Short mmCIF file of C-alpha atoms in Angstrom, two decimals:
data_model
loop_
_atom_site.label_atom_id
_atom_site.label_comp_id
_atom_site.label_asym_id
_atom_site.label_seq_id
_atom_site.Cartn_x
_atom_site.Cartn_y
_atom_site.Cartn_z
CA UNK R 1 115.16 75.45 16.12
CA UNK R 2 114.16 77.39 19.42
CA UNK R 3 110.93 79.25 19.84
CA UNK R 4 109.24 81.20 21.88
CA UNK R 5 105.60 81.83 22.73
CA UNK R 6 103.26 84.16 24.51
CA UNK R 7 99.54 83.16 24.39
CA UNK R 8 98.02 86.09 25.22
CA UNK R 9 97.33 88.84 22.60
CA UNK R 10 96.54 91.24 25.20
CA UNK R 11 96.48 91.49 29.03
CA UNK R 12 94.14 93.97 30.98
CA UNK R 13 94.81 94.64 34.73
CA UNK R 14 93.47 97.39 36.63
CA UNK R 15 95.95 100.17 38.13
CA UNK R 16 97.09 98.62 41.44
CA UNK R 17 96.60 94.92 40.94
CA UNK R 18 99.63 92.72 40.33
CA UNK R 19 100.27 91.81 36.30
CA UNK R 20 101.50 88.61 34.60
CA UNK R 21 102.54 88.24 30.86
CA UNK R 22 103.12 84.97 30.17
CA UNK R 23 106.01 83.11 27.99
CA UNK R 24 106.74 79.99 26.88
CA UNK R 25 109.81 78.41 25.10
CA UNK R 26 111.35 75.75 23.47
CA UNK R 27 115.00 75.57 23.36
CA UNK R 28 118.33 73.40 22.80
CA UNK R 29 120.59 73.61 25.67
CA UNK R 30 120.68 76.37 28.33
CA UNK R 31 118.30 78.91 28.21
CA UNK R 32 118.78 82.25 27.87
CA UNK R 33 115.67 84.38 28.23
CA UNK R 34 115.18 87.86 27.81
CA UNK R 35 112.13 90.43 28.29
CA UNK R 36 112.23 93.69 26.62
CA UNK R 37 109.48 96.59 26.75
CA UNK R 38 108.52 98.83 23.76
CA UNK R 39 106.96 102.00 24.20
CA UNK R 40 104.80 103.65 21.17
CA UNK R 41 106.81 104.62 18.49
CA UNK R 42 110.16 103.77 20.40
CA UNK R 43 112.46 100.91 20.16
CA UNK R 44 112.96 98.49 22.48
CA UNK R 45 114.08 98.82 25.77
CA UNK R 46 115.62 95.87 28.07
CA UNK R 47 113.83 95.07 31.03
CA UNK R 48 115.15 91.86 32.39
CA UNK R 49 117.43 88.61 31.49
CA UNK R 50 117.84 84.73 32.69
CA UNK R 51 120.90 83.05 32.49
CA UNK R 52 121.62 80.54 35.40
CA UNK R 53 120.95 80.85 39.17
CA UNK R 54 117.89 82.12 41.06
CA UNK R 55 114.79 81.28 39.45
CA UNK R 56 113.33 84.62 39.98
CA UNK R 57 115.14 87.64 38.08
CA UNK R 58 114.70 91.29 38.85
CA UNK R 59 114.60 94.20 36.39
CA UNK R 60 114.06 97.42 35.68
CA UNK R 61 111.13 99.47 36.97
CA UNK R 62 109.88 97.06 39.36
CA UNK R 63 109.60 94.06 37.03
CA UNK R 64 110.47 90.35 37.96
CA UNK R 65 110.85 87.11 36.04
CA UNK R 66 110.15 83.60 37.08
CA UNK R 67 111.68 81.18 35.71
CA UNK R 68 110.45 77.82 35.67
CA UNK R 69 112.58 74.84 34.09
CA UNK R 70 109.82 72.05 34.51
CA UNK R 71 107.17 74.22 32.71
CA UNK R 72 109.12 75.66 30.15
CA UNK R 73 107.80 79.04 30.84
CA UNK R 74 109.48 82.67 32.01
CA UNK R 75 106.94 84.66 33.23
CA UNK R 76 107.05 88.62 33.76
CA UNK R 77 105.30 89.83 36.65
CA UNK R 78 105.28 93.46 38.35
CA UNK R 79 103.67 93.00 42.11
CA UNK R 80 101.59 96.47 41.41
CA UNK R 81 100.74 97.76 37.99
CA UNK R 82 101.09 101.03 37.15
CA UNK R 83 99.26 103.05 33.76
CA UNK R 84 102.52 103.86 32.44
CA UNK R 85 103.10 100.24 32.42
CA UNK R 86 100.99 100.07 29.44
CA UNK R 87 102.83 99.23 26.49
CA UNK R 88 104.09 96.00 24.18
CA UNK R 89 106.34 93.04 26.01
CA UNK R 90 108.25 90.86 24.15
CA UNK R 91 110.01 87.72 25.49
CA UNK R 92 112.92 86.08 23.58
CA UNK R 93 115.86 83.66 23.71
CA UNK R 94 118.98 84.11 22.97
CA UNK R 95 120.67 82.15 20.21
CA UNK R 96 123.34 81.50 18.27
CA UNK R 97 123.38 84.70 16.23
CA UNK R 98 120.64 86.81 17.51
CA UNK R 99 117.48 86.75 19.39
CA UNK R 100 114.26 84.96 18.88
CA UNK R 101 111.21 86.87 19.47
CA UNK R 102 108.07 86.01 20.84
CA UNK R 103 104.85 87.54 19.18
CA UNK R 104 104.42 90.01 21.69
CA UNK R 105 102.18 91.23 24.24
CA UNK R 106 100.10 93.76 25.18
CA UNK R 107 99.62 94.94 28.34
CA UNK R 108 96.79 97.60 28.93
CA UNK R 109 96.55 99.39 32.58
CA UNK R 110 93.70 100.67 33.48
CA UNK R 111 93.26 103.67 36.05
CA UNK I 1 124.42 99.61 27.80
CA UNK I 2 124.87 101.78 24.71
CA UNK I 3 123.08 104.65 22.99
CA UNK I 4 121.98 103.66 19.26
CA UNK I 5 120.90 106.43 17.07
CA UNK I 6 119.13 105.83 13.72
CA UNK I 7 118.50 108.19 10.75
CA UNK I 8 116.40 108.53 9.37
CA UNK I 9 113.67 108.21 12.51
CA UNK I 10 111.02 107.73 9.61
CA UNK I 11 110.59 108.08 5.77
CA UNK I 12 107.41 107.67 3.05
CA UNK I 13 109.25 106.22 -0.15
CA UNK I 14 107.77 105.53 -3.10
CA UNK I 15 107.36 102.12 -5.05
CA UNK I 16 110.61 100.95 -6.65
CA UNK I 17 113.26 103.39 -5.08
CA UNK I 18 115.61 102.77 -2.29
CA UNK I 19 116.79 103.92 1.18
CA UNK I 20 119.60 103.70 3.45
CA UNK I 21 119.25 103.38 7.22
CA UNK I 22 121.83 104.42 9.34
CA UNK I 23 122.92 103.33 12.88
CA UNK I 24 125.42 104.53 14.95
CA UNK I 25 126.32 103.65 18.41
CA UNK I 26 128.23 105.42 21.30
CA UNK I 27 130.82 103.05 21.76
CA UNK I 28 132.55 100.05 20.20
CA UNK I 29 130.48 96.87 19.84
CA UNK I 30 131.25 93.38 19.07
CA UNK I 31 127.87 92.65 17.24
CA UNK I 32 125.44 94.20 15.08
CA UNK I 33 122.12 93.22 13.85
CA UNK I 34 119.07 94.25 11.76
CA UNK I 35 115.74 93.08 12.58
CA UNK I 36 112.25 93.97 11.24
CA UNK I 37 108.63 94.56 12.83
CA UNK I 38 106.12 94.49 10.39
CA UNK I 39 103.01 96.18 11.48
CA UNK I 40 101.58 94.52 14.53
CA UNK I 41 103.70 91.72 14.92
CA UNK I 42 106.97 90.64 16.14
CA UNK I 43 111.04 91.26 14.88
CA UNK I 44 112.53 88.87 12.36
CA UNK I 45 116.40 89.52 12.27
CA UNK I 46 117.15 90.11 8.64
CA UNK I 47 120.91 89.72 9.28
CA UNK I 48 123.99 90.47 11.52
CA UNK I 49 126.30 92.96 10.09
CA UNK I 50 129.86 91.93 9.93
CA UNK I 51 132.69 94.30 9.82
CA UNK I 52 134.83 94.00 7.08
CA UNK I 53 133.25 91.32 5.77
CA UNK I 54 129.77 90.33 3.84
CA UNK I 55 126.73 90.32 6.86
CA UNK I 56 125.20 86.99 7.45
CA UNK I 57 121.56 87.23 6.16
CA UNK I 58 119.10 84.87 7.74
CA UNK I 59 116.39 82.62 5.94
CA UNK I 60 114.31 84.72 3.42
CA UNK I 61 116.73 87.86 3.20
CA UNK I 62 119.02 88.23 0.62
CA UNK I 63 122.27 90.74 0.16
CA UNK I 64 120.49 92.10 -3.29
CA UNK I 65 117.37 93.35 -1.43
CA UNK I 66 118.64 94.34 1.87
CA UNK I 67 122.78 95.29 1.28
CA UNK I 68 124.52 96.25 4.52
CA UNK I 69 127.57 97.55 5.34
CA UNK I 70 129.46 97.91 8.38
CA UNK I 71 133.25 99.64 8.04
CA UNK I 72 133.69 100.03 12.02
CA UNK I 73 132.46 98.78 14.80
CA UNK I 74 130.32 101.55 15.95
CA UNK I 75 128.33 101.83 12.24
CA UNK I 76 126.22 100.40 10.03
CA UNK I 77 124.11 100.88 6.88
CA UNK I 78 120.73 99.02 6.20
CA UNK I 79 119.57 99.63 2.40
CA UNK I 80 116.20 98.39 1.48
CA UNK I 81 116.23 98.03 -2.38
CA UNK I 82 113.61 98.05 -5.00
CA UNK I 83 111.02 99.12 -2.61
CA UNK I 84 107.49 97.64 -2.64
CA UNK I 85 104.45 98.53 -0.03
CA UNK I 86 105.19 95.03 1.53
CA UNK I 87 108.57 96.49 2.89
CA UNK I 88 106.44 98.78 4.78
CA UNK I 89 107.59 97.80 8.51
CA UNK I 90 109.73 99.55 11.36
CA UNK I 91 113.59 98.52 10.89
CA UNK I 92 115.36 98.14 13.99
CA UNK I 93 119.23 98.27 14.55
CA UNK I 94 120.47 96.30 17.96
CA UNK I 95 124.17 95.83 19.22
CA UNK I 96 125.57 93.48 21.40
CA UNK I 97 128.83 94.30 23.70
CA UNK I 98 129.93 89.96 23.04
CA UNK I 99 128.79 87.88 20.72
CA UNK I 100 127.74 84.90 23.64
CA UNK I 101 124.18 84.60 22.70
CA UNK I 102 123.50 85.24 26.80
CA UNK I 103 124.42 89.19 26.24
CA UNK I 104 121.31 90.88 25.96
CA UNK I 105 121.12 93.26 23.06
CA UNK I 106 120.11 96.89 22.93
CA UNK I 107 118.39 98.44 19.97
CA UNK I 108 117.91 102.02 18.58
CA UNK I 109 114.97 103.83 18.19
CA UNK I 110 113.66 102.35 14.38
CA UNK I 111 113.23 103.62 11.31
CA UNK I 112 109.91 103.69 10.24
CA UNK I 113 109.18 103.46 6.57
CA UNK I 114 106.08 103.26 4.70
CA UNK I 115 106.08 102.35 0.41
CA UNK I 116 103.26 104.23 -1.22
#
């Protein structure tokens, strides 16, 4: 069974400063890795996705992915965080039938 | 990607009745799904609706306690039966264009329901 982790509960970075949000998996086969954003009481938006190629994956609103074979990991990163950046990140893999979620992140901005 | 609409947005039930979540989308979609996000933590995909035929519930869900229907391919109906507080969670519909699991998925808004 694939799974996916994210070790930290909560990130703080200051307004400015460049942001990672960590992620981890464990899968069967070729990857497929996904981040998605969710805003308070909103559903989840798509932000980014990994399927073959370049190692680093752009997305929306100035968000990149690294993704890193050896280390098992996919890592979101923005180069400069913004407040409205604040919100809950989710990384997941994509399976047979659906998606497998992380726990979640997240990821406070502060001005 | 698509526009998903859910109704209703949320709902306070009370112990032992039921309600039915709607979702629509824009356009036609190859795959549907329900997931859940109990409070603070992540989704768990109850099932993936089929259409015109029974959904496909995952580990821990059954059709008795969570019956879906989907009669096109741009609708579907999540009913959460017998309600206790423990059902109290956000209930998410997401779609998929194909059903390769490298298609990212795109989910309405939730439905958030609380069981007094």
């Amino acid at each position: 069974a694939q799974s996916v982790a994210q070790p930290e509960d909560q990130v703080n970075v200051a307004e400015g400063n460049p942001l990672t949000v960590k992620c981890t998996y464990s899968v069967s086969g070729n990857p497929y890795l996904f981040w998605y954003v969710q805003y308070p009481n909103r559903g989840l938006q798509f932000l980014l996705k990994y399927i073959t190629g370049d190692n680093l994956v752009k997305g929306s609103y100035g968000f990149e992915a690294e993704f890193n074979k050896s280390q098992t990991s996919f890592h979101l990163k923005k180069p400069s965080a913004l407040v409205s950046d604040s919100a809950l990140y989710f990384c997941a893999a994509g399976g047979r039938r659906a998606l497998t979620f992380g726990s979640g992140t997240r990821l406070q901005v502060q001005p | 990607s698509a526009v998903i609409s859910q109704k209703p947005s949320r709902d306070i039930c009370q112990r032992g009745t039921s309600l039915t979540i709607q979702c629509q989308v824009d356009s036609q979609v190859t795959m549907m799904f329900w997931y859940r996000q109990q409070p603070g933590q992540s989704l768990t995909l109850i099932a993936t609706a089929n259409q015109g035929s029974e959904a496909t519930y995952e580990s821990g869900f059954v059709i008795d306690k969570f019956p879906i229907s989907r009669p096109n391919l741009t609708f579907s109906t999540l009913t959460v039966s017998n309600m206790s507080p423990e059902d109290s969670s956000i209930y998410l519909c997401s779609v998929s264009r194909r059903e390769f699991s490298y298609n990212e998925q795109f989910f309405g808004p939730g439905t958030r329901l609380t069981v007094l």
